[in-house]
Short mmCIF file of C-alpha atoms in Angstrom, two decimals:
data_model
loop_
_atom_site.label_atom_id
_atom_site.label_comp_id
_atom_site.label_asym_id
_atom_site.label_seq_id
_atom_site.Cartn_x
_atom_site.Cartn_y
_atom_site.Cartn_z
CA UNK A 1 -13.12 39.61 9.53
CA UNK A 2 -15.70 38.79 7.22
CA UNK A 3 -15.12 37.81 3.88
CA UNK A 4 -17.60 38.54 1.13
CA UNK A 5 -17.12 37.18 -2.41
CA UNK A 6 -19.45 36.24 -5.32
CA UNK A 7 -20.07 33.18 -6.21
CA UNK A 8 -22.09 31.57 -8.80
CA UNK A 9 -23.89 28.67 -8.54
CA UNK A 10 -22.23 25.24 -8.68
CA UNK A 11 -22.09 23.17 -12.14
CA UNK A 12 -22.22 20.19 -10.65
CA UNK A 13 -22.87 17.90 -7.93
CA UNK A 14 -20.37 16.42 -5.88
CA UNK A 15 -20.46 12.53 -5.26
CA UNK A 16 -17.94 10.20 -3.51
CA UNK A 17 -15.18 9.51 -5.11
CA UNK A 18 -15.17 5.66 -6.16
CA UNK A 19 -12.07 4.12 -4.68
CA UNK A 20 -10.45 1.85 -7.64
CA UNK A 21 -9.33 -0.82 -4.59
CA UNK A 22 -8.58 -0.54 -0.50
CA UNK A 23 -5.13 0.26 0.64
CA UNK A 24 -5.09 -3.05 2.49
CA UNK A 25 -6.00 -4.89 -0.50
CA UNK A 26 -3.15 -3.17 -2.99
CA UNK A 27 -0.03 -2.90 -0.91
CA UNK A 28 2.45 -5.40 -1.75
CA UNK A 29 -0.38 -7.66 -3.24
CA UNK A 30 1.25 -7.88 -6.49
CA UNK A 31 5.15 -9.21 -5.15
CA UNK A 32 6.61 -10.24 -8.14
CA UNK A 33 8.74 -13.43 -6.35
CA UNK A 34 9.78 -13.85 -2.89
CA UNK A 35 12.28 -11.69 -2.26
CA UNK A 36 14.27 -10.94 1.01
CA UNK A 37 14.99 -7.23 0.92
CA UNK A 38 17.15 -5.87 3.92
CA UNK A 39 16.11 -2.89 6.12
CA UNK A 40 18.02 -0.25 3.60
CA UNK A 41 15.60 -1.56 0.85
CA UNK A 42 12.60 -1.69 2.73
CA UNK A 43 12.87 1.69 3.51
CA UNK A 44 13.06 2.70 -0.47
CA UNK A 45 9.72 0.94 -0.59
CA UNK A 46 7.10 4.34 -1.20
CA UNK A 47 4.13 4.59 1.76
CA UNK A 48 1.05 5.66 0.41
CA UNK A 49 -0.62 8.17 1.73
CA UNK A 50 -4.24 7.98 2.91
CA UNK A 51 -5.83 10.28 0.99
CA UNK A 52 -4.08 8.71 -2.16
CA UNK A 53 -6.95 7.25 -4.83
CA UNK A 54 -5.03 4.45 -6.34
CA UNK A 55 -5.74 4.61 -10.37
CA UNK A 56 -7.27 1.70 -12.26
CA UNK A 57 -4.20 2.34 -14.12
CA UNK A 58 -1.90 1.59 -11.32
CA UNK A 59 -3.60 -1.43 -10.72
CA UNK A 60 -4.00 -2.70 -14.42
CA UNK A 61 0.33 -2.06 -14.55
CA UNK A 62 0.80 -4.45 -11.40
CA UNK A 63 -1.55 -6.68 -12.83
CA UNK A 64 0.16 -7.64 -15.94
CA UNK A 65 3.63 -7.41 -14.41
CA UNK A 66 3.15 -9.74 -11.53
CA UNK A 67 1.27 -11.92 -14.54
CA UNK A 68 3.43 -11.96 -16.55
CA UNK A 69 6.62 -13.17 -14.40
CA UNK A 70 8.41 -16.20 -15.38
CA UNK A 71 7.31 -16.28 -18.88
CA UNK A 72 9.55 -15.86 -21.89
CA UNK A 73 8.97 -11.89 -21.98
CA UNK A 74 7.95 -10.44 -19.24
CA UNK A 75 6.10 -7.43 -18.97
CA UNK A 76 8.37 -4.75 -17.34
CA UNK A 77 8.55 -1.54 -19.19
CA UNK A 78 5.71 0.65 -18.95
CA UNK A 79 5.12 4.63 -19.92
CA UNK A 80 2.66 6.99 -18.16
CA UNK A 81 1.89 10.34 -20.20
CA UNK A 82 0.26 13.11 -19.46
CA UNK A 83 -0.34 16.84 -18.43
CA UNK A 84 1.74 17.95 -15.22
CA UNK A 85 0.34 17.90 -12.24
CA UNK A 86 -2.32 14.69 -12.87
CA UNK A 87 0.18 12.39 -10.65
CA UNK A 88 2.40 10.39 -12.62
CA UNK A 89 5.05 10.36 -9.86
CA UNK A 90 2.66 9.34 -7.22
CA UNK A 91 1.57 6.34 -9.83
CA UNK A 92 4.95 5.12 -10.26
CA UNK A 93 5.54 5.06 -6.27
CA UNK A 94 1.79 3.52 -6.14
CA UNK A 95 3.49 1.00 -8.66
CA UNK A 96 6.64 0.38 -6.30
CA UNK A 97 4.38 0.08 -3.45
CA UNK A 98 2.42 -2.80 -4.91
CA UNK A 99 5.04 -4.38 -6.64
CA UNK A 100 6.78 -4.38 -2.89
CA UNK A 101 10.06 -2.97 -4.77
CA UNK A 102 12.30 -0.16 -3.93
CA UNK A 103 11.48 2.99 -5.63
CA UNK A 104 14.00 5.11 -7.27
CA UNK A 105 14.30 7.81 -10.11
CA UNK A 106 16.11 9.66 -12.57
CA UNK A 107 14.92 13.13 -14.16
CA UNK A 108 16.01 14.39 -17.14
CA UNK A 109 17.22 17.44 -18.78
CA UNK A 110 18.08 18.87 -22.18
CA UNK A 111 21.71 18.51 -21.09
CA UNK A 112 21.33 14.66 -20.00
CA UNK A 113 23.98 12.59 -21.71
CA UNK A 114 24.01 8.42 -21.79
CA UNK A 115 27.02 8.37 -19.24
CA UNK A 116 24.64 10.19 -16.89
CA UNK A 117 22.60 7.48 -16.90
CA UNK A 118 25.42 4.70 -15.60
CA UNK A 119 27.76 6.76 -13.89
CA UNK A 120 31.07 8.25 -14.07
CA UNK A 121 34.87 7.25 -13.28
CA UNK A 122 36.00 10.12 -11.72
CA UNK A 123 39.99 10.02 -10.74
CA UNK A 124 41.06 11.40 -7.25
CA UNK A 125 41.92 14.68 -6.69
CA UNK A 126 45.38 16.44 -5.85
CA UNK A 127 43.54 17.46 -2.73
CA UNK A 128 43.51 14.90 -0.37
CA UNK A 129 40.33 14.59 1.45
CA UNK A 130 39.73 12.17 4.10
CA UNK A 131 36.63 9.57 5.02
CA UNK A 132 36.34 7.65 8.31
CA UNK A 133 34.71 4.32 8.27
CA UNK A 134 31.84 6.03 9.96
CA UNK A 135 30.77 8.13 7.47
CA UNK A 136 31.45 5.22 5.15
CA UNK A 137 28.45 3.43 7.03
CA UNK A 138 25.94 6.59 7.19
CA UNK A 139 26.31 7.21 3.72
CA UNK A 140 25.55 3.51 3.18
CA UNK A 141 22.78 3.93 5.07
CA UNK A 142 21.32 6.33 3.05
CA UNK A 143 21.23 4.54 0.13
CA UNK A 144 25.07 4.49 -1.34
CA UNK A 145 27.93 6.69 -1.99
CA UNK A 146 25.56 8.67 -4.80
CA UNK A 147 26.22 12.83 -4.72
CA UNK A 148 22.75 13.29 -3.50
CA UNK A 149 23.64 11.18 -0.68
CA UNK A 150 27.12 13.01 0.30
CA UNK A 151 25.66 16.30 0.14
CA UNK A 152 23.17 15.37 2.58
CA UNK A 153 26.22 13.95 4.90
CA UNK A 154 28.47 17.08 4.38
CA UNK A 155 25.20 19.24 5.05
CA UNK A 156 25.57 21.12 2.15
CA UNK A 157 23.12 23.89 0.71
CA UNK A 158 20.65 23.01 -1.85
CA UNK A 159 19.71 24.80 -4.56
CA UNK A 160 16.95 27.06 -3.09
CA UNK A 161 19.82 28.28 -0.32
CA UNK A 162 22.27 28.87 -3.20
CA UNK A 163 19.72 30.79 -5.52
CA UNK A 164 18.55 33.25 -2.30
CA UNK A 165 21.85 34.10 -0.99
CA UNK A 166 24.34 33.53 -2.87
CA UNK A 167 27.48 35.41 -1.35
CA UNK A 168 26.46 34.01 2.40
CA UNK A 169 26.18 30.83 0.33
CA UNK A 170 29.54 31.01 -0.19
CA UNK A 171 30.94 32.70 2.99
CA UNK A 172 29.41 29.41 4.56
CA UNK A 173 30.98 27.33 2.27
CA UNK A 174 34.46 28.50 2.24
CA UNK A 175 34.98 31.42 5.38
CA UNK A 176 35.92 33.87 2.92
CA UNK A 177 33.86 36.70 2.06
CA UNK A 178 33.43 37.18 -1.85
CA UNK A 179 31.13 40.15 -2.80
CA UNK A 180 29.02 39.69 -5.88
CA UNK A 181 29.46 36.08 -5.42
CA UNK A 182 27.03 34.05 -8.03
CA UNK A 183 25.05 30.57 -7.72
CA UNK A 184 27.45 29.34 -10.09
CA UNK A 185 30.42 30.36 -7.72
CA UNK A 186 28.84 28.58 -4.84
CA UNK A 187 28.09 25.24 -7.10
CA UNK A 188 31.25 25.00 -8.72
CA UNK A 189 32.45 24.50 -4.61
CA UNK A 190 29.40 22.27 -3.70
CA UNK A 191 30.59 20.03 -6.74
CA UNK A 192 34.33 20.04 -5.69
CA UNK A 193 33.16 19.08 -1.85
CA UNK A 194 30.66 16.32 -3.01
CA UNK A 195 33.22 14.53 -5.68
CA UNK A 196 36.30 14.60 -3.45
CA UNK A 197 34.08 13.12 -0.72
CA UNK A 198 32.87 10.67 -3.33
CA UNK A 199 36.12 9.68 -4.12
CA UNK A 200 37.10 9.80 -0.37
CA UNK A 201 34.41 7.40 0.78
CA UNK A 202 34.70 5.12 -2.92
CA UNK A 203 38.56 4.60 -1.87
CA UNK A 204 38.10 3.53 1.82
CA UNK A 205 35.32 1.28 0.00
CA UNK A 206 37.51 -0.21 -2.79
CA UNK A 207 38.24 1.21 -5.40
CA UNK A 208 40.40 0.79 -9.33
CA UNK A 209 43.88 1.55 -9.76
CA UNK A 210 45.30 2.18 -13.02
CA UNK A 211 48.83 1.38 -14.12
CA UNK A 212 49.87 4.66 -13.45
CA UNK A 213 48.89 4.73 -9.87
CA UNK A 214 46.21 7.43 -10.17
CA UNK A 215 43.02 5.68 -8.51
CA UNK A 216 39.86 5.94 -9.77
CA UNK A 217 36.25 5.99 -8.49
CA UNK A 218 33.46 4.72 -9.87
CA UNK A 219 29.80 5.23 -9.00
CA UNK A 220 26.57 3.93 -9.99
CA UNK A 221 23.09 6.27 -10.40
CA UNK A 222 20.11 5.41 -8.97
CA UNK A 223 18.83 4.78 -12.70
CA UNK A 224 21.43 1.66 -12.76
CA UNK A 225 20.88 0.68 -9.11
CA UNK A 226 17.77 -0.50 -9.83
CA UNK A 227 18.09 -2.14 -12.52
CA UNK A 228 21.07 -4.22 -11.22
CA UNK A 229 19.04 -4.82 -8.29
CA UNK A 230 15.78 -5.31 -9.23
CA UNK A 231 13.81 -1.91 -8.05
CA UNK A 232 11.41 0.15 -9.82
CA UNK A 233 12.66 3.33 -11.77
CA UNK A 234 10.98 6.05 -12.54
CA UNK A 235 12.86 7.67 -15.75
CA UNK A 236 10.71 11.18 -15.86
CA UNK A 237 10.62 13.67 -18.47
CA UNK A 238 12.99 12.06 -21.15
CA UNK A 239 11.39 14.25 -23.92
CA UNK A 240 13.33 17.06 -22.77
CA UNK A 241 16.50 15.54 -23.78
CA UNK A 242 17.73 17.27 -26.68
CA UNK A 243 20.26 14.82 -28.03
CA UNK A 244 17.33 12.48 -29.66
CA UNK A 245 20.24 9.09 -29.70
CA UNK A 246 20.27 9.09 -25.46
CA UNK A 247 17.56 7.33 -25.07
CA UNK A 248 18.19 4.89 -28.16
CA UNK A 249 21.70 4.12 -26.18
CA UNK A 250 19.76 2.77 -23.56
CA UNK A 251 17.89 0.66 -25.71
CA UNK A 252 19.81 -2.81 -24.60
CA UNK A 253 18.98 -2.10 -20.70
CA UNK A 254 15.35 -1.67 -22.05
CA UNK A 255 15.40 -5.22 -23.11
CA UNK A 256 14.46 -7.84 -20.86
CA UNK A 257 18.06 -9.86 -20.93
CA UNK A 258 19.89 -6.55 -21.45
CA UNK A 259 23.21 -5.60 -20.37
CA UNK A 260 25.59 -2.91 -20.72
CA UNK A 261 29.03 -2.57 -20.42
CA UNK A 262 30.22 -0.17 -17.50
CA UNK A 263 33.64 2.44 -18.08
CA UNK A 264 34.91 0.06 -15.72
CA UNK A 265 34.79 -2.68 -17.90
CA UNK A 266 32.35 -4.68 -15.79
CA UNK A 267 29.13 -5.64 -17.50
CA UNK A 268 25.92 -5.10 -15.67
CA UNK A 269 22.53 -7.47 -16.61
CA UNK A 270 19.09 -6.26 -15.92
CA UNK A 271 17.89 -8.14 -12.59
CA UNK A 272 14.19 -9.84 -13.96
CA UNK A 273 12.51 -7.95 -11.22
CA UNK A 274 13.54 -4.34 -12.22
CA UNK A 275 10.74 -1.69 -13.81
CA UNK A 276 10.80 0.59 -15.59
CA UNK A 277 8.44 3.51 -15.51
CA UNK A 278 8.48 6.26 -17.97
CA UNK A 279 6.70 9.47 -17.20
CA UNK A 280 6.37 12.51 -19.84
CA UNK A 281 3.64 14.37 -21.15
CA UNK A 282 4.45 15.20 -24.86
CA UNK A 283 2.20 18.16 -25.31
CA UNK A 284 4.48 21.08 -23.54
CA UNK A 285 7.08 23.81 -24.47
CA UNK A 286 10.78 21.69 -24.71
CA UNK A 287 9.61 18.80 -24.93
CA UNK A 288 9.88 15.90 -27.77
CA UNK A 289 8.19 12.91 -29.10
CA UNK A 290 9.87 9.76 -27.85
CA UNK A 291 11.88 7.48 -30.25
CA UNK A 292 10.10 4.91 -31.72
CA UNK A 293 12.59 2.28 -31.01
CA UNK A 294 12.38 3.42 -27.13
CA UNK A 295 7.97 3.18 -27.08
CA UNK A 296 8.01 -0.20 -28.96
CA UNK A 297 10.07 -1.27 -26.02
CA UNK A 298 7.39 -0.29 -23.49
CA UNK A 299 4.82 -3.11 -22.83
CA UNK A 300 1.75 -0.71 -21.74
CA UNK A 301 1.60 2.88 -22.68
CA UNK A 302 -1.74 4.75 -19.89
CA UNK A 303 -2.78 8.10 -20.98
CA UNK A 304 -2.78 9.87 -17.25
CA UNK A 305 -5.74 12.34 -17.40
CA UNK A 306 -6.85 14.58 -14.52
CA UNK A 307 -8.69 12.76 -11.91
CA UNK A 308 -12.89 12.61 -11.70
CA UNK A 309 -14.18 16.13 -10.21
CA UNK A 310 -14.87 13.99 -7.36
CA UNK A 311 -11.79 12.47 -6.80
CA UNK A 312 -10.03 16.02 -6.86
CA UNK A 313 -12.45 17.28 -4.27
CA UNK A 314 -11.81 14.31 -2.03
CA UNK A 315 -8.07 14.64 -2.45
CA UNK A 316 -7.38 18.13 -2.32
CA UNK A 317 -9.82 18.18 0.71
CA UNK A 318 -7.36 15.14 2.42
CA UNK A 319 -4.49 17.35 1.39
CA UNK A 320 -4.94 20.60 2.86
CA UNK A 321 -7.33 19.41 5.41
CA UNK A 322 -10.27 22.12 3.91
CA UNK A 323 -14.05 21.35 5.00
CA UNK A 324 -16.29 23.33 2.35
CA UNK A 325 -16.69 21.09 -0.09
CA UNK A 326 -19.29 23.41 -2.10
CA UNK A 327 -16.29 25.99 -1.95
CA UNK A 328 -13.51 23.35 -3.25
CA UNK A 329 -15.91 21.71 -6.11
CA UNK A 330 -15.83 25.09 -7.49
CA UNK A 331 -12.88 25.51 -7.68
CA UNK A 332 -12.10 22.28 -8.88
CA UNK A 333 -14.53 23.54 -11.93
CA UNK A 334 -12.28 26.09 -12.49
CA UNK A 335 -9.02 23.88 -12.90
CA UNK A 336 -10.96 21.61 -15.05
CA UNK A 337 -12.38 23.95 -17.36
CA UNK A 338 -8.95 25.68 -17.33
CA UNK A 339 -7.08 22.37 -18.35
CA UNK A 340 -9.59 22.37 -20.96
CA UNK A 341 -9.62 25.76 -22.31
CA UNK A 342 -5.70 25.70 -22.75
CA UNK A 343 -5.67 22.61 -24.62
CA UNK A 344 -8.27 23.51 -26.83
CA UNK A 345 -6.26 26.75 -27.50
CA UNK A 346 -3.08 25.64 -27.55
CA UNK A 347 -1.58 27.41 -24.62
CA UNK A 348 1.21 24.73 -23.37
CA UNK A 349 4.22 27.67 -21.47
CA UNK A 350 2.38 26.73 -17.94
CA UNK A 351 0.78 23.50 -16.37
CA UNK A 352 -2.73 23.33 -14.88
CA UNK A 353 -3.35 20.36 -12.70
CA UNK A 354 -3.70 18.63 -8.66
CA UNK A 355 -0.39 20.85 -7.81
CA UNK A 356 -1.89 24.13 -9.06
CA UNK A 357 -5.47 23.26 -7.19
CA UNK A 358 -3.89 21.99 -3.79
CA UNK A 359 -1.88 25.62 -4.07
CA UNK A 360 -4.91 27.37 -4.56
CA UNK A 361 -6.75 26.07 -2.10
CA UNK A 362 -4.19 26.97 0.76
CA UNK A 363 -2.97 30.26 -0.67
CA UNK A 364 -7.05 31.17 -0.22
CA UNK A 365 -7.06 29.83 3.33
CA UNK A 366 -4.36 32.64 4.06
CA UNK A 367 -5.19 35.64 2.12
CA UNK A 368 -9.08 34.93 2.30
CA UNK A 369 -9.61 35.76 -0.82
CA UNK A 370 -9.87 33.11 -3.72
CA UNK A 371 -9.88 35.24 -6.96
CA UNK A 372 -6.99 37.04 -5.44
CA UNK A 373 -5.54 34.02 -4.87
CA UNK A 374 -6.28 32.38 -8.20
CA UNK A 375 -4.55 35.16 -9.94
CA UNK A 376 -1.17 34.15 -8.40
CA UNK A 377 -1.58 30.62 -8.30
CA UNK A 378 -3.79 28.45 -11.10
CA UNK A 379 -3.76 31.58 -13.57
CA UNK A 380 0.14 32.55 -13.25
CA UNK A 381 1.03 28.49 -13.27
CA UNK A 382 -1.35 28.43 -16.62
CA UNK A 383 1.20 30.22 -18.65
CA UNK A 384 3.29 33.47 -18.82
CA UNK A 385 1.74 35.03 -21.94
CA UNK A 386 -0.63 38.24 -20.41
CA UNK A 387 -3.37 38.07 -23.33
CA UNK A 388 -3.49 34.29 -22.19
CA UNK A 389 -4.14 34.89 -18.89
CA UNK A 390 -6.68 37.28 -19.15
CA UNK A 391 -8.75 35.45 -21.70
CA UNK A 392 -8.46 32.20 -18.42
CA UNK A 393 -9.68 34.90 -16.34
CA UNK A 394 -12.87 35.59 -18.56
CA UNK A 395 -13.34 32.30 -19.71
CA UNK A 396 -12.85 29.93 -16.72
CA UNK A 397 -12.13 31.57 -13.50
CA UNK A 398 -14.92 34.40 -13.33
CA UNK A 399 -17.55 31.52 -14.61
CA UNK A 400 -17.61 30.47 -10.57
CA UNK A 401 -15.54 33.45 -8.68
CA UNK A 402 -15.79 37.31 -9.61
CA UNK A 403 -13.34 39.71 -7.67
CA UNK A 404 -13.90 40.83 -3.44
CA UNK A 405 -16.33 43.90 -3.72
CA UNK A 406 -15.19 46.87 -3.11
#
């Protein structure tokens, strides 16, 4: 079936994207010291895609860490900021990936406390669950006895399963039928599985007994993993915690020679090697300015901007594998000038970026039409508010698409 649309004429001229450095001569260029990592760790190292551009910012980060090791203060905290969607994740695994370090991360939330950072001492439960020595090792395996980890060994439903269907959620969980059954009925189960596994697996491990008897577990977060061990952490979106003194707690482990003292007792030191990376964008709905104790710790701040035009045609070809490249640097026009037309009128609900254009571009491949398309992707992911929307329509996305004639 033929598709006809209108389209108007191209703004501007597509070139090759300039590649910042070769794959070849970026991946693990930048080691930090010798290090013998074992297979577990290797396999927390991030593998760059092909089509990945690596930033001059990425670069100039490894730079001045690997320069910068052995001297009295080394360079190891560093914040990327920006819009969603212009790749701040994929930097701070580019960063891992030349660095040769493990990769790990910790998001956020308005509810994020400072124990959630180091972990919690959980005592066992009256219900006695069991752990063999082989589940002991898979979990290992994995990464460590971490929730995430013992969810994936107990097979449990994520959160998209829970959300859909919640009462076969929750038949599946427990073999009991339970009509009107809620996410938060099928969590509150999820969370009593994972923990008494946790606790399960800690125990055949080792773990603390009180005077009392009751034992205890204890378990580290991925945030405190790496920096005992000397990974790189990705700490995303702290602006959106509400308590403003979270991040200030974490000050110490923030400081080259910093330490903290565990619930256990035990005192953990920052390993020289570990990174930090901070990603946030300060300009959106719920989020906060950092404390200025917390960005004089950081020793580079990058602004993140969208990529060239070019570069997003070249990725977001890579991506979804599309071959017009007229038909994608239009539409790349269209994410720009949106991106630009919401920050010059304040319209910060949504987020206009690489996620919104790579959705685009495949939601057109199956409907056929791209203003249709648009409507439900870029424009809907721009923000919620209808006035909004429309004047994006007008302004940015009928300037190089106007609707499928009838």
């Amino acid at each position: 079936m033929l598709v006809i649309l209108l389209y108007l004429p191209i703004r501007t001229q597509v070139k090759a994207a300039e590649v910042v450095i070769e794959h070849n001569d970026f991946i693990g260029k930048f080691e930090l010291q010798a290090r013998t990592l074992s297979s577990e760790e290797k396999n927390l190292i991030p593998k760059l895609p092909e089509w990945y551009i690596i930033p001059e910012e990425v670069v100039d980060i490894c730079k001045h860490a690997k320069q910068t090791t052995g001297r009295p203060t080394q360079m190891r905290n560093f914040l990327l900021r920006g819009p969603a969607g212009t790749g701040k994740t994929m930097a701070a695994k580019a960063i891992a990936s030349g660095l040769n370090l493990p990769y790990m991360k910790y998001t956020c939330s308005a509810g994020t406390e400072i124990f959630d950072f180091i972990g919690q001492i959980l005592p066992d439960s009256n219900k006695k669950v069991s752990a063999s020595s082989d589940e002991l090792e898979t979990v290992e395996s994995m990464g460590g006895i971490t929730y995430a980890n013992v969810a994936k060994l107990l097979n449990l439903p994520d959160l998209e399963d829970v959300d859909y269907d919640p009462e076969g959620t929750y038949e599946s969980l427990t073999g009991v039928k339970k009509e009107n059954a809620t996410s938060q009925d099928c969590m509150a189960i999820i969370l009593e599985k994972t923990i008494a596994k946790v606790q399960a697996l800690s125990a055949l491990k080792g773990g603390n007994v009180s005077d009392k008897g009751q034992t205890f577990s204890y378990t580290d977060t991925d945030f405190l993993r790496a920096l005992k061990n000397g990974y790189v952490v990705e700490l995303q979106e702290p602006t959106t915690i509400m308590q403003p003194g979270v991040l200030v707690g974490l000050n110490s482990l923030l400081e080259q020679e910093g330490s903290i003292t565990l619930p256990t007792g035990e005192v953990i030191e920052r390993h020289p090697d570990a990174v930090v990376i901070v990603t946030t964008n300060i300009d959106y709905e719920g989020c906060r300015g950092l404390n200025q104790s917390v960005i004089d710790r950081m020793s580079l701040i990058k602004d993140i901007e969208l990529p060239t035009p070019e570069v997003m045609v070249q990725r977001a070809m890579s991506v979804t594998g599309a071959t017009d490249e007229h038909l994608v640097s239009q539409m790349v026009n269209v994410v720009n000038s949106m991106a630009e037309y919401c920050k010059k009128n304040s319209i910060l609900d949504g987020s206009v970026g690489m996620r919104s254009l790579i959705d685009w571009i495949i939601s057109a491949e199956i409907t056929g039409d791209v203003y249709k398309s648009a409507l439900s992707t870029i424009i809907s992911k721009a923000t919620s508010d209808e006035d909004a929307r429309m004047a994006l329509i007008t302004n940015t996305l009928e300037q190089e698409f106007l609707p499928r004639r009838k």
